[in-house]
């Protein structure tokens, strides 16, 4: 008999890409939340945008009604994701970049605020997608 202590590897639940919360922010400041990230906000129709300068973190606090300083969470075309028009956030706090960013591991804190860290965000465009170029990325063909 073998002297090894074998353990059984049991199949478990592996969340797919669309089962984890995702969020992106484009150059204009629009923040897009996946369905799962929106459900973490209890399917709120409005939100308050927050910003912490020290940690470079954007916060999205859910609101049920349109009160002062709220932004609507607008449904996207597929009706599964939501968009926050946060251009004023980029202007007011000086948050600017030249490409769309994907936030790494967006999560809800103990106060119910969805935290999106700009310090760990990565560019969404990774150089392998074809046909998703902006005008500044296109290079003229030399004759």
Short mmCIF file of N, CA and C in Angstrom, two decimals:
data_model
loop_
_atom_site.label_atom_id
_atom_site.label_comp_id
_atom_site.label_asym_id
_atom_site.label_seq_id
_atom_site.Cartn_x
_atom_site.Cartn_y
_atom_site.Cartn_z
N UNK A 1 0.84 -1.19 0.00
CA UNK A 1 0.00 0.00 0.00
C UNK A 1 0.88 1.24 0.00
N UNK A 2 0.39 2.31 -0.56
CA UNK A 2 1.12 3.56 -0.67
C UNK A 2 1.17 4.28 0.68
N UNK A 3 2.24 5.01 0.91
CA UNK A 3 2.38 5.74 2.17
C UNK A 3 1.97 7.21 2.02
N UNK A 4 1.18 7.53 1.02
CA UNK A 4 0.72 8.90 0.80
C UNK A 4 -0.65 9.13 1.45
N UNK A 5 -0.87 10.34 1.89
CA UNK A 5 -2.16 10.73 2.46
C UNK A 5 -2.95 11.51 1.41
N UNK A 6 -3.67 10.79 0.57
CA UNK A 6 -4.42 11.40 -0.51
C UNK A 6 -5.68 12.06 0.06
N UNK A 7 -6.00 13.21 -0.49
CA UNK A 7 -7.25 13.90 -0.14
C UNK A 7 -8.07 14.08 -1.40
N UNK A 8 -9.36 14.02 -1.26
CA UNK A 8 -10.26 14.14 -2.40
C UNK A 8 -10.51 15.61 -2.70
N UNK A 9 -10.36 15.96 -3.94
CA UNK A 9 -10.67 17.33 -4.39
C UNK A 9 -12.12 17.31 -4.89
N UNK A 10 -12.99 17.94 -4.14
CA UNK A 10 -14.41 17.94 -4.48
C UNK A 10 -14.74 19.15 -5.35
N UNK A 11 -15.58 18.92 -6.36
CA UNK A 11 -15.99 20.07 -7.19
C UNK A 11 -16.82 21.04 -6.37
N UNK A 12 -16.53 22.29 -6.53
CA UNK A 12 -17.24 23.32 -5.78
C UNK A 12 -17.78 24.37 -6.72
N UNK A 13 -18.39 25.36 -6.16
CA UNK A 13 -18.96 26.44 -6.95
C UNK A 13 -17.85 27.40 -7.35
N UNK A 14 -17.71 27.60 -8.63
CA UNK A 14 -16.75 28.56 -9.15
C UNK A 14 -17.54 29.66 -9.85
N UNK A 15 -17.55 30.85 -9.26
CA UNK A 15 -18.37 31.91 -9.88
C UNK A 15 -17.82 32.30 -11.24
N UNK A 16 -18.72 32.44 -12.18
CA UNK A 16 -18.33 32.86 -13.52
C UNK A 16 -18.09 34.35 -13.58
N UNK A 17 -17.75 34.83 -14.76
CA UNK A 17 -17.44 36.24 -14.93
C UNK A 17 -18.62 37.13 -14.58
N UNK A 18 -19.82 36.70 -14.93
CA UNK A 18 -20.99 37.55 -14.72
C UNK A 18 -21.64 37.32 -13.36
N UNK A 19 -21.04 36.50 -12.52
CA UNK A 19 -21.56 36.28 -11.18
C UNK A 19 -20.78 37.05 -10.13
N UNK A 20 -19.81 37.85 -10.54
CA UNK A 20 -19.05 38.68 -9.62
C UNK A 20 -19.33 40.15 -9.94
N UNK A 21 -19.30 41.02 -8.94
CA UNK A 21 -19.56 42.44 -9.21
C UNK A 21 -18.45 43.05 -10.06
N UNK A 22 -18.85 43.84 -11.06
CA UNK A 22 -17.90 44.52 -11.93
C UNK A 22 -18.31 45.97 -12.10
N UNK A 23 -17.32 46.83 -12.27
CA UNK A 23 -17.58 48.25 -12.49
C UNK A 23 -16.47 48.82 -13.37
N UNK A 24 -16.86 49.72 -14.28
CA UNK A 24 -15.91 50.41 -15.13
C UNK A 24 -16.21 51.90 -15.11
N UNK A 25 -15.22 52.68 -15.51
CA UNK A 25 -15.40 54.14 -15.63
C UNK A 25 -14.71 54.58 -16.91
N UNK A 26 -15.46 55.28 -17.78
CA UNK A 26 -14.87 55.70 -19.04
C UNK A 26 -14.23 57.08 -18.91
N UNK A 27 -13.67 57.58 -20.01
CA UNK A 27 -12.95 58.86 -19.99
C UNK A 27 -13.85 60.03 -19.65
N UNK A 28 -15.13 59.93 -19.96
CA UNK A 28 -16.07 61.01 -19.67
C UNK A 28 -16.52 61.03 -18.21
N UNK A 29 -16.22 59.96 -17.46
CA UNK A 29 -16.61 59.89 -16.07
C UNK A 29 -17.84 59.04 -15.82
N UNK A 30 -18.40 58.41 -16.85
CA UNK A 30 -19.56 57.55 -16.68
C UNK A 30 -19.14 56.24 -16.03
N UNK A 31 -19.80 55.89 -14.95
CA UNK A 31 -19.51 54.65 -14.22
C UNK A 31 -20.58 53.63 -14.58
N UNK A 32 -20.16 52.46 -15.05
CA UNK A 32 -21.09 51.39 -15.40
C UNK A 32 -20.94 50.27 -14.38
N UNK A 33 -22.09 49.83 -13.85
CA UNK A 33 -22.13 48.76 -12.86
C UNK A 33 -22.78 47.53 -13.47
N UNK A 34 -22.22 46.36 -13.22
CA UNK A 34 -22.84 45.13 -13.68
C UNK A 34 -24.10 44.86 -12.87
N UNK A 35 -24.89 43.89 -13.32
CA UNK A 35 -26.13 43.53 -12.61
C UNK A 35 -25.82 43.12 -11.17
N UNK A 36 -24.77 42.36 -10.96
CA UNK A 36 -24.43 41.89 -9.62
C UNK A 36 -24.03 43.07 -8.73
N UNK A 37 -23.26 44.01 -9.25
CA UNK A 37 -22.86 45.18 -8.47
C UNK A 37 -24.08 46.04 -8.13
N UNK A 38 -25.02 46.15 -9.07
CA UNK A 38 -26.25 46.91 -8.83
C UNK A 38 -27.10 46.22 -7.77
N UNK A 39 -27.14 44.90 -7.79
CA UNK A 39 -27.89 44.17 -6.77
C UNK A 39 -27.25 44.31 -5.39
N UNK A 40 -25.93 44.50 -5.32
CA UNK A 40 -25.29 44.77 -4.04
C UNK A 40 -25.76 46.10 -3.44
N UNK A 41 -26.20 47.01 -4.31
CA UNK A 41 -26.74 48.29 -3.87
C UNK A 41 -28.25 48.20 -3.62
N UNK A 42 -28.75 46.98 -3.49
CA UNK A 42 -30.18 46.72 -3.25
C UNK A 42 -31.07 47.26 -4.35
N UNK A 43 -30.58 47.20 -5.59
CA UNK A 43 -31.34 47.62 -6.78
C UNK A 43 -31.86 49.05 -6.64
N UNK A 44 -31.03 49.92 -6.10
CA UNK A 44 -31.41 51.32 -5.90
C UNK A 44 -31.60 52.02 -7.24
N UNK A 45 -32.49 52.99 -7.27
CA UNK A 45 -32.74 53.76 -8.48
C UNK A 45 -31.89 55.04 -8.55
N UNK A 46 -31.38 55.48 -7.40
CA UNK A 46 -30.57 56.69 -7.32
C UNK A 46 -29.38 56.41 -6.40
N UNK A 47 -28.36 57.26 -6.51
CA UNK A 47 -27.19 57.09 -5.66
C UNK A 47 -26.53 58.44 -5.41
N UNK A 48 -25.70 58.46 -4.38
CA UNK A 48 -24.88 59.62 -4.07
C UNK A 48 -23.44 59.22 -4.38
N UNK A 49 -22.74 60.05 -5.16
CA UNK A 49 -21.34 59.78 -5.48
C UNK A 49 -20.45 60.43 -4.42
N UNK A 50 -19.51 59.66 -3.92
CA UNK A 50 -18.57 60.12 -2.89
C UNK A 50 -17.15 59.93 -3.41
N UNK A 51 -16.22 60.69 -2.86
CA UNK A 51 -14.82 60.54 -3.25
C UNK A 51 -13.92 60.78 -2.05
N UNK A 52 -12.97 59.88 -1.86
CA UNK A 52 -11.98 60.00 -0.79
C UNK A 52 -10.63 60.29 -1.45
N UNK A 53 -10.12 61.50 -1.27
CA UNK A 53 -8.87 61.90 -1.93
C UNK A 53 -7.67 61.10 -1.44
N UNK A 54 -7.61 60.81 -0.14
CA UNK A 54 -6.44 60.13 0.42
C UNK A 54 -6.25 58.73 -0.17
N UNK A 55 -7.31 57.96 -0.25
CA UNK A 55 -7.20 56.60 -0.76
C UNK A 55 -7.57 56.49 -2.23
N UNK A 56 -7.92 57.59 -2.87
CA UNK A 56 -8.34 57.62 -4.27
C UNK A 56 -9.44 56.59 -4.52
N UNK A 57 -10.50 56.70 -3.74
CA UNK A 57 -11.60 55.76 -3.82
C UNK A 57 -12.90 56.48 -4.11
N UNK A 58 -13.65 55.96 -5.06
CA UNK A 58 -14.99 56.46 -5.37
C UNK A 58 -15.98 55.62 -4.60
N UNK A 59 -16.95 56.26 -3.99
CA UNK A 59 -17.99 55.56 -3.25
C UNK A 59 -19.34 55.80 -3.90
N UNK A 60 -20.15 54.77 -3.97
CA UNK A 60 -21.51 54.88 -4.50
C UNK A 60 -22.45 54.45 -3.38
N UNK A 61 -23.20 55.43 -2.86
CA UNK A 61 -24.12 55.18 -1.76
C UNK A 61 -25.54 55.10 -2.32
N UNK A 62 -26.24 53.99 -2.12
CA UNK A 62 -27.58 53.86 -2.70
C UNK A 62 -28.60 54.75 -2.02
N UNK A 63 -29.54 55.25 -2.83
CA UNK A 63 -30.66 56.05 -2.34
C UNK A 63 -31.93 55.56 -3.02
N UNK A 64 -33.02 55.50 -2.30
CA UNK A 64 -34.28 55.04 -2.88
C UNK A 64 -34.99 56.14 -3.66
N UNK A 65 -34.88 57.38 -3.22
CA UNK A 65 -35.60 58.48 -3.86
C UNK A 65 -34.62 59.52 -4.37
N UNK A 66 -35.11 60.33 -5.29
CA UNK A 66 -34.29 61.41 -5.84
C UNK A 66 -34.32 62.58 -4.88
N UNK A 67 -33.32 62.65 -4.02
CA UNK A 67 -33.20 63.77 -3.09
C UNK A 67 -32.01 64.62 -3.54
N UNK A 68 -31.63 65.57 -2.73
CA UNK A 68 -30.52 66.46 -3.09
C UNK A 68 -29.23 65.66 -3.25
N UNK A 69 -28.42 66.03 -4.22
CA UNK A 69 -27.11 65.45 -4.51
C UNK A 69 -27.17 63.98 -4.95
N UNK A 70 -28.26 63.55 -5.52
CA UNK A 70 -28.34 62.17 -6.02
C UNK A 70 -28.22 62.14 -7.53
N UNK A 71 -27.76 61.02 -8.02
CA UNK A 71 -27.65 60.76 -9.45
C UNK A 71 -28.51 59.54 -9.77
N UNK A 72 -29.20 59.54 -10.91
CA UNK A 72 -29.98 58.35 -11.25
C UNK A 72 -29.08 57.22 -11.73
N UNK A 73 -29.47 56.00 -11.40
CA UNK A 73 -28.80 54.82 -11.92
C UNK A 73 -29.60 54.39 -13.15
N UNK A 74 -29.14 54.81 -14.31
CA UNK A 74 -29.86 54.63 -15.57
C UNK A 74 -29.64 53.23 -16.13
N UNK A 75 -30.73 52.54 -16.52
CA UNK A 75 -30.55 51.22 -17.13
C UNK A 75 -29.83 51.33 -18.48
N UNK A 76 -28.96 50.38 -18.73
CA UNK A 76 -28.27 50.32 -20.02
C UNK A 76 -29.18 49.60 -21.02
N UNK A 77 -28.72 49.44 -22.25
CA UNK A 77 -29.53 48.87 -23.31
C UNK A 77 -30.02 47.46 -22.99
N UNK A 78 -29.18 46.65 -22.38
CA UNK A 78 -29.55 45.27 -22.08
C UNK A 78 -30.44 45.18 -20.84
N UNK A 79 -30.61 46.26 -20.12
CA UNK A 79 -31.44 46.33 -18.91
C UNK A 79 -30.91 45.51 -17.74
N UNK A 80 -29.68 45.04 -17.85
CA UNK A 80 -29.12 44.29 -16.73
C UNK A 80 -28.07 45.10 -15.98
N UNK A 81 -27.45 46.06 -16.63
CA UNK A 81 -26.45 46.88 -15.96
C UNK A 81 -26.99 48.30 -15.80
N UNK A 82 -26.31 49.07 -14.98
CA UNK A 82 -26.74 50.45 -14.71
C UNK A 82 -25.56 51.39 -14.92
N UNK A 83 -25.88 52.65 -15.28
CA UNK A 83 -24.87 53.66 -15.53
C UNK A 83 -25.13 54.88 -14.67
N UNK A 84 -24.04 55.45 -14.13
CA UNK A 84 -24.09 56.70 -13.38
C UNK A 84 -23.32 57.73 -14.19
N UNK A 85 -23.96 58.81 -14.56
CA UNK A 85 -23.29 59.87 -15.30
C UNK A 85 -22.48 60.70 -14.32
N UNK A 86 -21.22 60.32 -14.13
CA UNK A 86 -20.38 60.95 -13.12
C UNK A 86 -19.35 61.91 -13.69
N UNK A 87 -19.69 62.60 -14.79
CA UNK A 87 -18.74 63.53 -15.39
C UNK A 87 -18.38 64.65 -14.42
N UNK A 88 -19.32 65.08 -13.62
CA UNK A 88 -19.04 66.15 -12.66
C UNK A 88 -18.06 65.68 -11.58
N UNK A 89 -18.09 64.38 -11.27
CA UNK A 89 -17.13 63.83 -10.31
C UNK A 89 -15.71 63.99 -10.83
N UNK A 90 -15.52 63.66 -12.10
CA UNK A 90 -14.20 63.79 -12.70
C UNK A 90 -13.76 65.25 -12.73
N UNK A 91 -14.70 66.15 -12.99
CA UNK A 91 -14.37 67.58 -13.06
C UNK A 91 -14.13 68.17 -11.67
N UNK A 92 -14.99 67.86 -10.72
CA UNK A 92 -14.91 68.46 -9.39
C UNK A 92 -13.68 68.01 -8.61
N UNK A 93 -13.29 66.75 -8.75
CA UNK A 93 -12.18 66.22 -7.96
C UNK A 93 -10.91 66.02 -8.78
N UNK A 94 -10.93 66.37 -10.04
CA UNK A 94 -9.73 66.27 -10.86
C UNK A 94 -9.35 64.84 -11.21
N UNK A 95 -10.32 63.97 -11.28
CA UNK A 95 -10.07 62.58 -11.65
C UNK A 95 -10.12 62.51 -13.17
N UNK A 96 -8.97 62.27 -13.80
CA UNK A 96 -8.96 62.20 -15.27
C UNK A 96 -7.99 61.13 -15.72
N UNK A 97 -8.33 60.51 -16.82
CA UNK A 97 -7.50 59.49 -17.44
C UNK A 97 -7.89 59.41 -18.90
N UNK A 98 -7.08 58.75 -19.70
CA UNK A 98 -7.31 58.75 -21.14
C UNK A 98 -7.88 57.44 -21.67
N UNK A 99 -8.27 56.54 -20.80
CA UNK A 99 -8.82 55.26 -21.23
C UNK A 99 -9.88 54.80 -20.24
N UNK A 100 -10.67 53.82 -20.62
CA UNK A 100 -11.66 53.25 -19.72
C UNK A 100 -10.97 52.37 -18.69
N UNK A 101 -11.38 52.51 -17.43
CA UNK A 101 -10.78 51.74 -16.34
C UNK A 101 -11.75 50.69 -15.83
N UNK A 102 -11.21 49.53 -15.46
CA UNK A 102 -11.99 48.49 -14.79
C UNK A 102 -11.54 48.46 -13.34
N UNK A 103 -12.49 48.56 -12.43
CA UNK A 103 -12.17 48.55 -11.01
C UNK A 103 -11.98 47.11 -10.55
N UNK A 104 -10.89 46.89 -9.84
CA UNK A 104 -10.56 45.56 -9.34
C UNK A 104 -11.28 45.34 -8.01
N UNK A 105 -12.05 44.28 -7.93
CA UNK A 105 -12.73 43.86 -6.72
C UNK A 105 -13.58 44.95 -6.08
N UNK A 106 -14.61 45.45 -6.78
CA UNK A 106 -15.52 46.40 -6.12
C UNK A 106 -16.27 45.69 -5.00
N UNK A 107 -16.40 46.35 -3.85
CA UNK A 107 -17.06 45.70 -2.72
C UNK A 107 -17.85 46.70 -1.90
N UNK A 108 -18.79 46.17 -1.13
CA UNK A 108 -19.63 46.97 -0.25
C UNK A 108 -18.97 47.02 1.14
N UNK A 109 -18.86 48.22 1.69
CA UNK A 109 -18.29 48.33 3.04
C UNK A 109 -19.39 48.19 4.09
N UNK A 110 -19.05 48.35 5.35
CA UNK A 110 -20.02 48.15 6.43
C UNK A 110 -21.11 49.20 6.45
N UNK A 111 -20.90 50.34 5.77
CA UNK A 111 -21.91 51.39 5.70
C UNK A 111 -22.84 51.24 4.49
N UNK A 112 -22.64 50.19 3.70
CA UNK A 112 -23.49 49.97 2.53
C UNK A 112 -23.06 50.76 1.31
N UNK A 113 -21.82 51.24 1.29
CA UNK A 113 -21.30 52.03 0.17
C UNK A 113 -20.44 51.13 -0.71
N UNK A 114 -20.70 51.16 -2.01
CA UNK A 114 -19.89 50.41 -2.96
C UNK A 114 -18.59 51.18 -3.18
N UNK A 115 -17.46 50.54 -2.88
CA UNK A 115 -16.16 51.19 -2.99
C UNK A 115 -15.47 50.79 -4.28
N UNK A 116 -15.02 51.80 -5.04
CA UNK A 116 -14.29 51.60 -6.29
C UNK A 116 -12.95 52.31 -6.16
N UNK A 117 -11.88 51.54 -6.06
CA UNK A 117 -10.56 52.11 -5.82
C UNK A 117 -9.88 52.46 -7.15
N UNK A 118 -9.53 53.73 -7.31
CA UNK A 118 -8.78 54.16 -8.50
C UNK A 118 -7.32 53.73 -8.42
N UNK A 119 -6.83 53.49 -7.21
CA UNK A 119 -5.43 53.10 -7.04
C UNK A 119 -5.15 51.72 -7.62
N UNK A 120 -6.14 50.83 -7.58
CA UNK A 120 -5.94 49.49 -8.10
C UNK A 120 -6.64 49.24 -9.43
N UNK A 121 -7.29 50.26 -9.98
CA UNK A 121 -8.01 50.09 -11.25
C UNK A 121 -7.03 49.85 -12.39
N UNK A 122 -7.49 49.07 -13.36
CA UNK A 122 -6.66 48.74 -14.52
C UNK A 122 -7.34 49.19 -15.80
N UNK A 123 -6.56 49.44 -16.84
CA UNK A 123 -7.20 49.80 -18.12
C UNK A 123 -8.05 48.65 -18.64
N UNK A 124 -9.21 48.98 -19.15
CA UNK A 124 -10.09 47.95 -19.70
C UNK A 124 -9.54 47.43 -21.02
N UNK A 125 -8.98 48.32 -21.80
CA UNK A 125 -8.42 47.94 -23.10
C UNK A 125 -7.06 47.31 -22.86
N UNK A 126 -6.87 46.09 -23.29
CA UNK A 126 -5.64 45.37 -23.03
C UNK A 126 -4.85 45.09 -24.29
N UNK A 127 -5.23 45.66 -25.41
CA UNK A 127 -4.45 45.53 -26.62
C UNK A 127 -4.81 44.35 -27.49
N UNK A 128 -5.71 43.50 -27.04
CA UNK A 128 -6.03 42.32 -27.81
C UNK A 128 -7.38 42.42 -28.51
N UNK A 129 -8.21 43.35 -28.10
CA UNK A 129 -9.53 43.48 -28.73
C UNK A 129 -9.39 44.15 -30.08
N UNK A 130 -10.11 43.66 -31.05
CA UNK A 130 -10.06 44.23 -32.39
C UNK A 130 -11.36 44.98 -32.63
N UNK A 131 -11.27 46.17 -33.19
CA UNK A 131 -12.46 46.92 -33.53
C UNK A 131 -12.97 47.82 -32.43
N UNK A 132 -12.32 47.89 -31.31
CA UNK A 132 -12.77 48.72 -30.20
C UNK A 132 -11.77 49.84 -29.96
N UNK A 133 -11.42 50.55 -31.00
CA UNK A 133 -10.42 51.60 -30.89
C UNK A 133 -11.05 52.98 -30.87
N UNK A 134 -10.43 53.88 -30.19
CA UNK A 134 -10.81 55.29 -30.26
C UNK A 134 -9.98 55.96 -31.34
N UNK A 135 -10.37 57.16 -31.71
CA UNK A 135 -9.66 57.85 -32.79
C UNK A 135 -8.20 58.09 -32.46
N UNK A 136 -7.87 58.37 -31.19
CA UNK A 136 -6.47 58.64 -30.86
C UNK A 136 -5.62 57.39 -30.89
N UNK A 137 -6.23 56.21 -30.87
CA UNK A 137 -5.46 54.98 -30.95
C UNK A 137 -5.20 54.54 -32.38
N UNK A 138 -5.94 55.10 -33.33
CA UNK A 138 -5.76 54.72 -34.72
C UNK A 138 -4.53 55.45 -35.27
N UNK A 139 -3.73 54.74 -35.99
CA UNK A 139 -2.53 55.31 -36.59
C UNK A 139 -2.73 55.36 -38.11
N UNK A 140 -2.39 56.48 -38.72
CA UNK A 140 -2.52 56.54 -40.18
C UNK A 140 -1.56 55.57 -40.86
N UNK A 141 -2.04 54.98 -41.91
CA UNK A 141 -1.21 54.05 -42.66
C UNK A 141 -0.26 54.85 -43.54
N UNK A 142 1.00 54.52 -43.40
CA UNK A 142 2.02 55.22 -44.20
C UNK A 142 1.95 54.70 -45.63
N UNK A 143 1.99 55.62 -46.64
CA UNK A 143 1.94 55.19 -48.04
C UNK A 143 3.23 54.56 -48.50
#
